[in-house]
XYZ file of C-alpha atoms in Angstrom:
577
model
C 1.613 -11.576 40.714
C 4.230 -11.643 38.626
C 4.491 -9.388 35.801
C 2.135 -6.403 35.339
C -0.009 -4.529 33.318
C -2.446 -7.468 32.848
C -0.310 -9.748 31.483
C -1.936 -12.784 31.977
C -4.162 -10.849 29.715
C -2.016 -11.010 26.596
C -1.788 -14.982 27.010
C -4.963 -16.057 27.800
C -5.750 -16.270 23.889
C -2.243 -19.213 24.132
C -4.111 -21.032 26.304
C -4.649 -25.020 25.918
C -7.708 -26.162 28.275
C -6.562 -29.901 28.573
C -8.033 -32.926 29.663
C -8.151 -35.081 32.792
C -5.553 -37.868 31.184
C -3.533 -34.535 30.418
C -0.705 -34.592 33.767
C -1.176 -38.150 34.328
C 1.650 -40.627 35.857
C 3.537 -37.353 34.945
C 5.468 -35.368 37.749
C 4.478 -31.547 38.281
C 6.076 -29.092 40.862
C 4.082 -27.053 43.085
C 4.561 -23.063 44.285
C 2.546 -24.184 47.863
C 2.664 -20.594 48.199
C 0.345 -19.452 45.397
C -1.755 -22.994 47.178
C -2.036 -21.266 50.790
C -3.260 -17.002 49.986
C -5.316 -17.962 46.804
C -7.134 -20.002 49.825
C -6.981 -17.868 52.301
C -7.517 -14.896 50.913
C -11.309 -16.814 49.832
C -12.582 -18.953 52.951
C -10.687 -16.779 55.641
C -14.196 -16.680 57.488
C -16.201 -19.850 56.359
C -14.013 -22.541 57.153
C -11.055 -24.283 59.893
C -7.884 -23.573 58.979
C -8.815 -23.823 55.123
C -5.256 -23.514 54.296
C -5.390 -27.618 55.537
C -8.298 -28.629 53.943
C -7.768 -27.070 51.281
C -4.244 -28.806 50.755
C -5.085 -32.009 52.005
C -8.391 -31.885 50.077
C -6.125 -30.857 46.198
C -3.355 -33.221 46.875
C -5.315 -36.134 46.900
C -7.669 -34.726 44.138
C -4.724 -34.437 42.713
C -3.072 -37.998 43.019
C -5.838 -39.825 43.104
C -8.479 -38.479 39.998
C -5.475 -37.133 38.169
C -2.909 -39.871 38.364
C -0.205 -36.607 39.374
C 2.872 -37.317 41.033
C 3.079 -33.762 43.146
C 6.423 -31.547 44.359
C 5.725 -29.343 46.714
C 8.018 -26.105 46.267
C 8.591 -23.673 49.017
C 9.512 -19.983 49.399
C 12.990 -19.597 50.455
C 14.487 -16.271 51.755
C 13.211 -13.258 50.037
C 15.895 -10.647 48.072
C 16.058 -7.634 49.564
C 13.883 -5.981 46.166
C 11.448 -8.586 46.578
C 10.466 -8.108 50.501
C 10.882 -4.060 50.028
C 8.333 -4.378 47.085
C 6.389 -6.536 48.991
C 6.252 -3.996 51.831
C 4.906 -1.455 49.536
C 1.902 -2.975 47.689
C 0.731 -3.838 51.951
C 1.027 -1.201 52.545
C -1.061 0.504 49.392
C -3.961 -2.073 49.609
C -3.773 -1.393 53.560
C -4.504 3.331 52.414
C -1.711 3.533 54.160
C 1.311 6.833 53.203
C 4.231 4.964 51.880
C 5.874 7.845 53.629
C 5.400 6.499 56.678
C 6.340 2.697 55.649
C 10.148 3.279 57.506
C 8.070 3.242 61.316
C 5.009 1.037 60.655
C 7.332 -1.357 58.509
C 8.837 -3.599 61.069
C 5.438 -4.355 62.870
C 3.499 -4.781 59.685
C 5.639 -7.412 58.624
C 6.611 -9.437 61.673
C 2.906 -10.462 62.736
C 2.480 -11.170 59.196
C 4.924 -13.318 58.430
C 5.012 -15.134 61.903
C 1.301 -15.905 59.866
C 2.075 -17.162 57.462
C 5.155 -19.280 58.380
C 2.367 -21.400 61.021
C 0.856 -21.924 58.025
C 3.677 -23.157 55.798
C 4.719 -25.136 58.479
C 0.939 -26.637 58.950
C 0.927 -27.872 56.147
C 4.248 -29.040 56.063
C 3.707 -31.603 58.474
C 0.744 -32.156 56.533
C 2.543 -33.017 52.978
C 5.152 -34.567 54.851
C 2.311 -37.317 56.857
C 0.787 -37.596 53.018
C 4.389 -38.778 52.121
C 4.818 -35.883 49.879
C 8.419 -34.277 48.703
C 9.090 -30.638 49.815
C 11.684 -28.864 48.748
C 13.066 -24.972 49.250
C 13.847 -22.161 47.636
C 16.835 -20.181 47.869
C 14.825 -17.267 46.235
C 11.425 -17.453 44.910
C 9.302 -20.962 45.306
C 8.070 -20.290 40.964
C 11.803 -19.686 40.414
C 12.697 -23.515 41.572
C 10.042 -24.509 40.354
C 10.580 -22.967 36.573
C 13.953 -24.157 37.163
C 12.914 -28.033 37.840
C 10.826 -27.763 34.857
C 13.481 -26.284 32.361
C 16.041 -28.742 33.309
C 13.474 -32.077 32.765
C 12.928 -32.908 36.684
C 9.244 -32.313 36.038
C 6.741 -32.073 33.732
C 4.774 -29.056 34.234
C 4.490 -26.615 37.487
C 1.333 -25.068 39.038
C 1.763 -21.539 39.808
C -0.249 -18.073 39.222
C 2.837 -16.378 39.055
C 3.389 -14.901 35.738
C 7.414 -14.591 35.964
C 7.952 -18.378 36.280
C 8.055 -17.810 32.546
C 11.391 -15.579 33.712
C 13.022 -17.556 35.584
C 13.146 -20.491 32.305
C 9.186 -22.663 32.673
C 8.090 -24.622 29.560
C 4.284 -25.008 30.574
C 2.533 -23.248 33.647
C -0.778 -24.071 34.881
C -2.260 -21.693 35.916
C -5.528 -22.707 37.389
C -7.617 -26.439 38.013
C -11.436 -27.097 37.794
C -12.029 -30.844 38.694
C -15.137 -30.262 37.674
C -14.507 -30.006 33.794
C -14.103 -31.464 30.955
C -10.855 -29.807 30.649
C -9.376 -29.022 33.689
C -6.221 -27.453 33.656
C -5.381 -24.504 32.088
C -1.900 -24.845 30.606
C 0.791 -22.567 28.963
C 3.245 -23.485 27.169
C 6.442 -21.272 26.246
C 6.353 -22.820 22.316
C 3.310 -20.880 22.280
C 3.534 -17.795 23.576
C 6.661 -17.544 21.249
C 5.058 -18.898 17.761
C 1.900 -16.542 19.120
C 3.959 -12.877 20.349
C 7.400 -13.308 19.299
C 9.101 -13.001 22.670
C 11.140 -15.288 23.707
C 12.913 -15.790 27.221
C 14.890 -12.276 27.611
C 12.337 -10.507 25.478
C 9.618 -11.022 28.552
C 12.302 -9.914 30.692
C 12.655 -6.532 29.096
C 8.908 -6.541 28.857
C 8.055 -7.057 32.715
C 11.983 -4.238 33.318
C 9.266 -1.693 31.468
C 5.902 -2.555 32.898
C 6.823 -3.569 36.640
C 6.937 -6.969 38.572
C 6.872 -8.478 42.008
C 11.046 -7.147 42.694
C 9.565 -3.475 41.104
C 6.284 -3.078 41.368
C 6.902 0.277 39.029
C 8.326 -0.046 36.402
C 8.831 2.574 33.869
C 5.880 5.447 34.187
C 4.660 6.095 31.152
C 5.090 2.776 29.064
C 2.187 0.255 29.297
C 1.993 -3.300 28.462
C 1.445 -2.568 24.483
C 4.093 0.143 24.675
C 6.176 -2.513 26.095
C 5.991 -4.906 23.594
C 6.156 -2.628 20.367
C 9.559 -1.627 21.614
C 11.052 -4.948 22.028
C 9.777 -6.430 18.872
C 11.922 -4.466 17.656
C 15.672 -6.305 19.104
C 16.789 -9.556 18.941
C 16.944 -11.641 22.010
C 20.585 -11.529 22.078
C 20.874 -7.825 22.291
C 17.847 -6.502 23.643
C 19.406 -6.069 27.191
C 22.430 -4.639 25.374
C 19.575 -2.058 23.944
C 18.331 -1.269 26.579
C 21.221 0.451 28.540
C 22.088 2.067 25.354
C 19.032 3.763 26.085
C 18.688 4.057 29.895
C 21.642 5.674 29.262
C 20.328 8.269 26.376
C 21.508 6.906 23.452
C 18.718 6.618 21.441
C 18.604 3.419 18.965
C 18.444 3.648 15.547
C 14.278 3.657 14.905
C 14.144 0.165 12.757
C 12.817 0.758 9.587
C 14.084 2.387 6.300
C 14.650 5.823 6.939
C 14.331 8.256 4.089
C 15.844 11.300 2.662
C 14.402 14.250 3.161
C 14.791 15.267 0.159
C 13.715 12.403 -1.887
C 9.485 13.452 -0.682
C 9.863 16.699 -0.816
C 9.165 17.760 -4.552
C 11.054 20.675 -6.722
C 9.197 24.061 -6.157
C 9.269 25.751 -9.085
C 7.180 29.161 -9.828
C 7.147 29.581 -13.298
C 6.368 25.410 -13.701
C 2.781 24.733 -14.212
C 0.462 23.652 -11.349
C -0.134 20.480 -11.252
C -3.129 18.451 -9.787
C -2.855 16.988 -6.785
C -2.496 12.884 -6.776
C -4.083 10.835 -4.122
C -2.602 7.836 -2.268
C -3.610 4.672 -4.347
C -3.062 2.859 -0.275
C -5.292 5.206 1.528
C -7.296 7.715 -0.650
C -6.322 10.175 1.191
C -4.012 13.497 -1.379
C -0.783 13.006 -1.475
C 1.451 9.575 -2.871
C 1.440 7.062 -1.562
C 4.860 7.980 -1.345
C 4.619 10.702 0.606
C 2.350 9.117 3.135
C 4.754 6.662 3.912
C 7.479 8.788 4.742
C 4.580 11.011 7.082
C 4.025 7.213 9.211
C 7.573 6.585 9.274
C 7.374 9.838 10.430
C 5.461 9.731 13.324
C 6.540 5.941 14.157
C 10.149 7.992 14.667
C 8.195 10.150 17.087
C 6.740 7.971 19.083
C 10.417 6.257 18.880
C 12.324 9.166 20.432
C 10.126 9.775 22.985
C 9.383 6.571 24.841
C 13.361 6.215 24.941
C 12.897 9.546 26.842
C 10.537 7.701 28.706
C 13.355 5.142 29.439
C 16.017 7.392 29.716
C 14.398 9.351 32.738
C 14.725 6.170 35.276
C 17.419 5.891 37.762
C 19.393 2.830 37.354
C 17.674 1.313 34.515
C 17.741 -1.595 33.544
C 18.082 -2.831 37.460
C 20.655 -5.594 36.932
C 19.978 -6.803 40.217
C 16.175 -8.307 38.483
C 18.063 -9.156 35.484
C 20.490 -11.492 36.878
C 17.897 -13.034 39.472
C 15.778 -13.994 36.669
C 18.869 -15.100 34.796
C 20.907 -17.346 37.294
C 19.905 -20.730 37.795
C 21.218 -20.621 41.316
C 17.472 -21.941 43.076
C 18.299 -24.279 45.005
C 20.668 -26.365 46.740
C 20.242 -29.925 44.546
C 22.788 -33.409 44.215
C 24.496 -34.431 41.100
C 21.809 -36.636 40.316
C 19.135 -33.965 41.084
C 16.665 -33.234 43.141
C 15.579 -35.743 45.843
C 11.832 -36.939 44.667
C 10.310 -39.398 46.460
C 6.715 -40.613 47.209
C 5.981 -42.649 49.854
C 2.985 -44.141 51.471
C 0.858 -42.146 54.347
C 1.493 -41.933 57.409
C -2.761 -43.083 58.081
C -2.806 -43.196 61.761
C -0.522 -39.789 62.476
C -2.306 -38.371 59.457
C -5.525 -38.907 61.161
C -4.511 -37.630 64.762
C -3.163 -34.550 63.241
C -6.209 -33.940 61.141
C -8.795 -35.201 64.133
C -6.550 -31.774 65.940
C -6.062 -28.954 64.023
C -9.468 -29.340 61.851
C -11.961 -32.061 64.887
C -12.630 -34.664 61.828
C -13.942 -37.586 62.749
C -10.944 -40.504 61.917
C -13.841 -42.540 60.331
C -14.719 -39.073 58.094
C -10.634 -39.049 57.487
C -9.860 -42.277 56.693
C -12.579 -42.294 54.187
C -11.866 -39.399 52.483
C -7.936 -41.094 52.793
C -9.643 -43.464 50.498
C -8.895 -43.072 46.412
C -5.415 -42.050 47.474
C -4.893 -45.670 49.105
C -6.445 -47.275 46.365
C -4.483 -45.652 44.187
C -1.401 -46.498 46.043
C -2.560 -50.632 46.159
C -2.732 -49.965 42.628
C 0.384 -48.727 41.053
C 2.049 -51.062 43.847
C 0.042 -54.044 42.722
C 1.175 -53.522 39.074
C 4.943 -53.571 40.250
C 4.214 -56.453 42.557
C 1.575 -58.830 42.416
C 1.858 -60.373 45.270
C 0.611 -57.345 47.488
C -2.877 -58.844 47.920
C -5.205 -57.056 50.488
C -6.391 -53.086 49.824
C -5.243 -51.349 53.180
C -4.873 -55.324 54.562
C -8.609 -54.993 55.257
C -10.250 -55.369 51.920
C -9.709 -57.441 48.657
C -10.244 -56.889 44.975
C -13.824 -58.025 44.215
C -14.892 -57.593 40.683
C -15.859 -53.947 38.038
C -19.193 -53.224 39.065
C -20.014 -51.023 35.264
C -18.344 -48.156 34.154
C -18.956 -44.236 35.170
C -18.622 -40.511 33.272
C -18.595 -37.903 35.598
C -17.828 -34.899 33.171
C -16.439 -36.606 29.201
C -13.949 -39.078 31.490
C -14.695 -42.914 32.303
C -14.158 -45.144 35.791
C -14.124 -48.093 36.883
C -16.642 -48.617 39.938
C -14.392 -51.419 41.645
C -15.904 -53.335 44.281
C -13.717 -54.210 47.050
C -14.690 -56.910 49.516
C -13.720 -57.460 52.893
C -11.079 -60.280 53.640
C -12.915 -61.677 57.022
C -12.250 -65.585 57.970
C -14.575 -65.708 61.051
C -18.655 -64.713 58.770
C -19.987 -64.057 61.967
C -17.910 -60.908 62.583
C -19.654 -59.185 59.205
C -22.188 -58.441 61.115
C -20.122 -55.596 62.952
C -19.608 -53.899 60.592
C -22.984 -53.471 59.056
C -24.058 -51.384 62.091
C -20.360 -49.221 61.936
C -21.549 -49.124 58.513
C -23.949 -46.790 58.878
C -22.816 -44.833 61.479
C -20.212 -44.566 59.246
C -22.595 -43.205 56.483
C -24.513 -40.904 59.095
C -21.407 -39.702 60.057
C -19.822 -39.151 55.878
C -23.150 -37.207 55.065
C -23.168 -34.651 58.283
C -19.716 -33.632 57.930
C -18.737 -30.766 55.810
C -16.215 -28.595 57.968
C -15.510 -27.592 54.216
C -17.918 -25.877 52.063
C -19.819 -26.116 49.109
C -17.209 -23.875 47.132
C -14.556 -26.534 48.194
C -15.876 -28.785 46.143
C -13.803 -26.672 42.998
C -10.517 -27.028 44.635
C -11.221 -30.381 46.466
C -12.852 -34.275 45.232
C -15.890 -36.136 47.298
C -14.914 -39.346 46.378
C -17.605 -41.983 45.535
C -16.903 -44.335 47.910
C -19.660 -46.145 49.933
C -19.845 -48.468 53.077
C -22.062 -51.477 53.014
C -20.706 -54.135 55.457
C -18.689 -55.836 54.354
C -18.532 -53.919 51.335
C -16.708 -51.048 49.608
C -16.982 -49.502 46.225
C -14.653 -46.448 44.832
C -14.057 -44.885 41.301
C -11.033 -46.036 39.993
C -9.261 -45.448 36.638
C -9.443 -48.097 34.304
C -5.487 -48.114 32.574
C -4.795 -47.733 36.214
C -7.067 -51.348 36.839
C -5.885 -52.951 33.878
C -2.446 -53.102 34.763
C -2.999 -53.698 38.055
C -5.631 -56.586 37.567
C -5.251 -57.315 33.945
C -7.609 -60.691 33.381
C -10.094 -59.145 35.709
C -10.061 -55.978 33.223
C -10.637 -57.478 29.861
C -13.478 -59.901 31.041
C -15.423 -57.028 32.173
C -14.547 -55.518 28.917
C -15.457 -58.477 26.525
C -18.834 -58.532 28.782
C -19.550 -55.444 27.853
C -18.621 -55.961 24.582
C -21.276 -58.832 24.122
C -23.781 -57.043 26.206
C -23.778 -54.352 23.752
C -24.381 -56.449 21.364
C -27.255 -58.503 22.409
C -29.250 -55.382 22.356
C -27.688 -53.981 18.985
C -29.459 -58.118 18.488
C -32.340 -56.951 20.156
C -33.181 -53.687 19.090
C -32.790 -54.370 15.151
C -36.049 -56.687 14.650
C -38.043 -53.772 16.606
C -37.188 -51.895 14.656
C -38.219 -53.218 11.084
C -41.952 -54.262 13.189
C -42.651 -51.194 13.610
C -41.843 -50.169 10.505
C -44.057 -52.576 8.677
C -46.681 -52.355 11.326
C -46.926 -48.183 10.664
C -47.729 -48.972 6.846
C -49.718 -52.475 7.673
C -53.742 -52.155 10.210
C -52.765 -53.141 13.280
C -54.281 -55.405 14.753
C -57.070 -54.600 17.586
C -55.243 -56.486 21.075
C -52.313 -53.211 20.000
C -52.317 -49.668 22.516
C -52.671 -47.213 19.956
C -50.566 -44.216 20.466
C -52.667 -41.045 21.743
C -52.296 -39.754 18.082
C -53.070 -42.911 16.522
C -56.360 -42.890 18.659
C -57.851 -40.067 18.534
C -57.823 -40.466 14.886
C -60.032 -43.787 15.053
C -62.363 -42.240 16.783
C -62.413 -38.644 15.529
C -63.660 -39.479 12.120
C -66.627 -41.161 12.585
C -68.129 -39.281 14.683
C -67.535 -36.100 12.120
C -68.705 -38.388 9.188
C -72.117 -38.554 11.788
C -72.230 -35.196 12.226
C -72.304 -34.066 8.801
C -74.503 -36.389 7.679
C -77.209 -35.421 10.134
C -76.514 -31.755 9.170
C -76.923 -32.782 5.418
C -80.034 -34.262 6.592
C -81.264 -31.218 9.067
C -79.627 -28.683 5.932
C -82.692 -30.447 3.417
C -85.686 -30.433 6.080
C -87.714 -27.316 6.270
C -89.522 -26.279 8.989
C -90.736 -27.284 12.687
C -88.561 -30.653 11.687
C -85.583 -28.737 11.388
C -86.324 -27.845 15.009
C -86.894 -31.903 16.669
C -83.499 -32.434 14.681
C -81.527 -30.089 16.494
C -82.619 -31.285 19.579
C -82.123 -35.225 18.854
C -78.652 -33.704 16.814
C -77.883 -31.869 20.564
C -79.267 -34.542 22.516
C -76.286 -37.216 20.938
C -72.729 -37.601 22.563
C -71.389 -33.881 21.486
C -69.059 -31.402 22.952
C -70.806 -28.654 24.459
C -69.559 -26.109 21.683
C -70.704 -28.203 19.158
C -74.296 -28.502 20.344
C -74.213 -25.065 20.965
C -73.371 -24.161 17.266
C -76.282 -26.591 16.386
C -79.299 -25.184 18.065
C -78.265 -21.317 17.905
C -76.816 -21.932 13.925
């Protein structure tokens, strides 16, 4: 949730939709709990262990398709305020009276937490088998994600909790849409500051007024619009002090010019002649522009006093514990050098056993789905260490087949050849490849709705060959000579096509101007134009002769004309006039 009052809708106009390469070769902190809750809700009754399938596919997707180095962050022990707010939210959604929460709180909380913890532990085990770094926060996961982002350890954080900005995040990715030209919905704190004129402390003040994850209610009677209007009246350095004053019942002066009432009140003299009532040049209403401004000023002052009175009615406002929670910097245990962020190689055999047990997937299917991640790791390692020769210990680079474009993004279709000394052994994988293709198409444990979160790897197994889709820059860094040769050949093909198309276009223009030979096949419009003209001319001559000859001859000519090869409608018109 984060900040209440439809806070994300307020920030929607400052969102940036970034392209495929926005996070390539960058580190990103991910709130794992957000992933689990999101997909458990969407696919609760549609798939076996959706949290595992979702985490597996999206991790492979981020790592191979977008070139991201993900860092997963777990929730720690929640604060008492967060636990209480979570329980209140649970009872609200369940339709249970909160007055009975003290009786049912222990049982409901224990059952829900045990199920959720099991999902988290399963995902952590899966991520460790994939070689991903996993960190645990002291409290909120989004708080540690924000600290990693603020301190420069990661370039962005992926979470749907808007209070990540309150914890100090500078770049938040709210959602991913892989099947799009601009898959990342990104929010930068610099854009929010420039657009709304609000800094981090201002946003914390807004959350105290409208509600947040630690206080769902906020201040009664104050929504997002009132909160924004209030906090804009103070600078970032003084906002908390002013809230303390208002909470104690002290109403600060209205921010603006406050004129004396005597300046706006005209002198009332009965003996003076009654002057004509003037109209405001600003809005056209009766009265001078100065009087109108004074009325508006009085209206704003009354609004200001009413809002301050609403705040002063709240007990313990603002909450020091919530402010300290957002402003503190102790969200995770780091060494002096910072967090330990290391990405290892996947433990393929253990991972196959794990997913086969929990998801009931075939081992061949699992290895195929892992291949995009393994090929990405292989190309990265080969760029650093050219001595590495074989992909997954079996396949060697053969060639670049073609350029593929998906959602406006280019990929190289790379062909890998199986390194086999004995050619007779190639006959065995052919039968296995057919079996693998059948399993690939038949296995569909993840539903179609998962495609917006997962990746469908473009893998084609054909005997001793496999085809994978790879990033062009990554292929260039691993195989520079082959990639440059492919680009040169592609440019030559383009030039040849242009040379061939140019004479054709010139020849077609000449043919249209001059008469075309009979051997050339005409277009349908030209064909009907050439065949229709003589028939129409002959028909006209017959009609002229018919009109000049009287009596019986005309009827004979009608029958003669009707016997010619004319359409039925024309013959009827000639016979019956």
